[in-house]
Amino acid sequence: MDTLFLALRVVISLAAVLGLLWAIQKKVATKTGRGAKQAKHVTVVARQGISGKASVAVVDVEGVRYVLGVTEQSVSVIGSTVAPVDATVTAISAAPAAGSAFAAVLEQTPAPIAVQPDPEPVVLSPRRAARAAAATPVAASPIAGSILSASTWKQAAAAMRTQKRA
């Protein structure tokens, strides 16, 4: 009976400590602002590696785009410009014109001639056919080839035996 009360006290103490930690975490997260969604002030637009340890990045910081050279030791500003208002709108409006030009080119181009497959099947030599038939195992059960299969363990033991001999 004493062990039951001891176990109950341990469980209640653990629940109290975890509840206290959870309450403190919630209070600290809302106070620092990490709990609420914040707008991103810095956005990486693109990144291109130049070498193993150097790259170029385009970063948008509150409406200004910076081209940065990034290495292990430093970050240097290569150039800056005002960010475009909405790049997706211009790309979408230009897409139908490109699609219609592509359709016009497709209509002018003749269709390629279809290539017929070789009618004769490839005949394997008798030794190669026997080897191919032996190499394709037939699954006898749903667990064949898995770690639960006895044959898998037998193959592993045989491989270990050959490793020890060599």
CSV table of C-alpha atoms in Angstrom, one decimal, residues 18-157:
chain,number,residue,atom,x,y,z
A,18,LEU,CA,5.4,19.8,-16.1
A,19,GLY,CA,2.4,22.1,-15.7
A,20,LEU,CA,4.5,24.8,-14.2
A,21,LEU,CA,7.1,24.5,-17.0
A,22,TRP,CA,4.4,24.7,-19.6
A,23,ALA,CA,2.8,27.8,-18.0
A,24,ILE,CA,6.2,29.6,-17.8
A,25,GLN,CA,6.9,28.8,-21.4
A,26,LYS,CA,3.6,30.2,-22.6
A,27,LYS,CA,4.1,33.4,-20.6
A,28,VAL,CA,7.6,33.9,-21.8
A,29,ALA,CA,6.7,33.2,-25.5
A,30,THR,CA,3.8,35.7,-25.5
A,31,LYS,CA,5.9,38.3,-23.7
A,32,THR,CA,8.8,38.1,-26.2
A,33,GLY,CA,6.4,38.0,-29.2
A,34,ARG,CA,7.5,34.6,-30.4
A,35,GLY,CA,4.1,33.2,-29.7
A,36,ALA,CA,2.4,35.6,-32.1
A,37,LYS,CA,2.8,35.6,-35.9
A,38,GLN,CA,5.2,38.3,-37.0
A,39,ALA,CA,5.7,39.8,-40.4
A,40,LYS,CA,9.1,38.9,-42.0
A,41,HIS,CA,11.3,41.9,-42.3
A,42,VAL,CA,14.1,40.0,-44.1
A,43,THR,CA,13.4,37.6,-46.9
A,44,VAL,CA,15.9,35.6,-48.9
A,45,VAL,CA,14.8,36.0,-52.5
A,46,ALA,CA,17.5,33.8,-54.2
A,47,ARG,CA,20.8,32.2,-53.4
A,48,GLN,CA,23.4,30.8,-55.8
A,49,GLY,CA,26.6,29.0,-54.8
A,50,ILE,CA,29.7,30.2,-56.5
A,51,SER,CA,32.2,27.8,-55.0
A,52,GLY,CA,32.3,25.5,-52.0
A,53,LYS,CA,32.6,28.3,-49.5
A,54,ALA,CA,31.2,31.3,-51.3
A,55,SER,CA,27.8,32.3,-52.6
A,56,VAL,CA,25.7,35.2,-53.8
A,57,ALA,CA,22.4,35.9,-52.2
A,58,VAL,CA,19.6,38.4,-53.1
A,59,VAL,CA,17.9,39.6,-49.9
A,60,ASP,CA,14.7,41.7,-49.6
A,61,VAL,CA,14.8,44.0,-46.5
A,62,GLU,CA,11.6,46.1,-46.2
A,63,GLY,CA,11.3,46.9,-49.9
A,64,VAL,CA,15.0,47.2,-50.7
A,65,ARG,CA,16.8,44.3,-52.5
A,66,TYR,CA,20.4,43.8,-51.6
A,67,VAL,CA,22.9,41.6,-53.6
A,68,LEU,CA,25.2,40.1,-51.0
A,69,GLY,CA,28.5,38.2,-51.4
A,70,VAL,CA,28.6,35.6,-48.6
A,71,THR,CA,31.8,33.7,-47.5
A,72,GLU,CA,32.7,31.9,-44.3
A,73,GLN,CA,34.4,35.0,-42.9
A,74,SER,CA,32.3,37.9,-44.2
A,75,VAL,CA,29.2,39.2,-45.8
A,76,SER,CA,29.7,42.1,-48.3
A,77,VAL,CA,27.1,44.2,-50.1
A,78,ILE,CA,27.6,44.0,-53.8
A,79,GLY,CA,24.7,46.2,-54.8
A,80,SER,CA,21.2,47.3,-53.9
A,81,THR,CA,18.0,48.4,-55.6
A,82,VAL,CA,14.3,49.0,-54.8
A,83,ALA,CA,12.3,45.8,-54.8
A,84,PRO,CA,9.7,45.4,-57.5
A,85,VAL,CA,6.1,46.0,-56.3
A,86,ASP,CA,4.8,42.6,-57.3
A,87,ALA,CA,6.9,40.4,-59.5
A,88,THR,CA,4.2,37.6,-59.7
A,89,VAL,CA,1.6,39.9,-61.4
A,90,THR,CA,4.0,40.8,-64.2
A,91,ALA,CA,4.9,37.1,-64.7
A,92,ILE,CA,1.3,36.0,-64.9
A,93,SER,CA,0.2,38.7,-67.3
A,94,ALA,CA,3.1,37.8,-69.7
A,95,ALA,CA,2.3,34.0,-69.5
A,96,PRO,CA,-0.6,33.9,-72.0
A,97,ALA,CA,1.3,35.7,-74.7
A,98,ALA,CA,4.2,33.2,-74.4
A,99,GLY,CA,1.7,30.3,-74.4
A,100,SER,CA,0.0,31.5,-77.6
A,101,ALA,CA,3.4,31.9,-79.3
A,102,PHE,CA,4.4,28.4,-78.3
A,103,ALA,CA,1.1,27.0,-79.7
A,104,ALA,CA,1.7,28.8,-83.0
A,105,VAL,CA,5.2,27.2,-83.3
A,106,LEU,CA,3.7,23.8,-82.5
A,107,GLU,CA,1.1,24.2,-85.3
A,108,GLN,CA,3.8,25.0,-87.9
A,109,THR,CA,6.2,22.2,-86.9
A,110,PRO,CA,5.4,18.8,-88.6
A,111,ALA,CA,4.9,15.9,-86.3
A,112,PRO,CA,7.9,13.5,-86.0
A,113,ILE,CA,7.8,10.1,-87.6
A,114,ALA,CA,7.0,7.4,-85.1
A,115,VAL,CA,9.7,4.8,-84.7
A,116,GLN,CA,8.5,1.2,-84.7
A,117,PRO,CA,9.9,-1.1,-82.1
A,118,ASP,CA,12.1,-4.1,-83.3
A,119,PRO,CA,9.7,-6.9,-84.0
A,120,GLU,CA,12.2,-9.7,-83.2
A,121,PRO,CA,12.6,-10.4,-79.5
A,122,VAL,CA,16.1,-10.8,-78.1
A,123,VAL,CA,16.9,-14.4,-77.5
A,124,LEU,CA,19.2,-15.2,-74.6
A,125,SER,CA,21.7,-18.0,-74.6
A,126,PRO,CA,20.6,-21.1,-72.6
A,127,ARG,CA,23.2,-20.4,-69.9
A,128,ARG,CA,22.2,-16.7,-69.6
A,129,ALA,CA,18.5,-17.7,-69.5
A,130,ALA,CA,19.1,-20.2,-66.7
A,131,ARG,CA,21.1,-17.6,-64.8
A,132,ALA,CA,18.4,-15.0,-65.2
A,133,ALA,CA,15.7,-17.5,-64.0
A,134,ALA,CA,17.8,-18.4,-61.0
A,135,ALA,CA,18.4,-14.8,-60.1
A,136,THR,CA,14.7,-13.8,-60.0
A,137,PRO,CA,13.5,-15.3,-56.7
A,138,VAL,CA,9.8,-16.2,-56.3
A,139,ALA,CA,8.3,-14.7,-53.2
A,140,ALA,CA,6.8,-17.7,-51.2
A,141,SER,CA,5.3,-15.6,-48.4
A,142,PRO,CA,4.5,-12.0,-47.6
A,143,ILE,CA,7.6,-11.7,-45.3
A,144,ALA,CA,10.0,-13.1,-47.9
A,145,GLY,CA,13.1,-10.8,-48.1
A,146,SER,CA,12.2,-8.9,-44.9
A,147,ILE,CA,14.0,-9.1,-41.5
A,148,LEU,CA,11.3,-11.4,-40.3
A,149,SER,CA,12.1,-14.1,-42.8
A,150,ALA,CA,14.2,-17.1,-41.8
A,151,SER,CA,15.8,-17.2,-45.2
A,152,THR,CA,17.1,-13.7,-44.7
A,153,TRP,CA,18.8,-14.7,-41.4
A,154,LYS,CA,20.2,-17.8,-43.1
A,155,GLN,CA,21.7,-15.7,-45.9
A,156,ALA,CA,23.2,-13.3,-43.3
A,157,ALA,CA,24.8,-16.1,-41.3
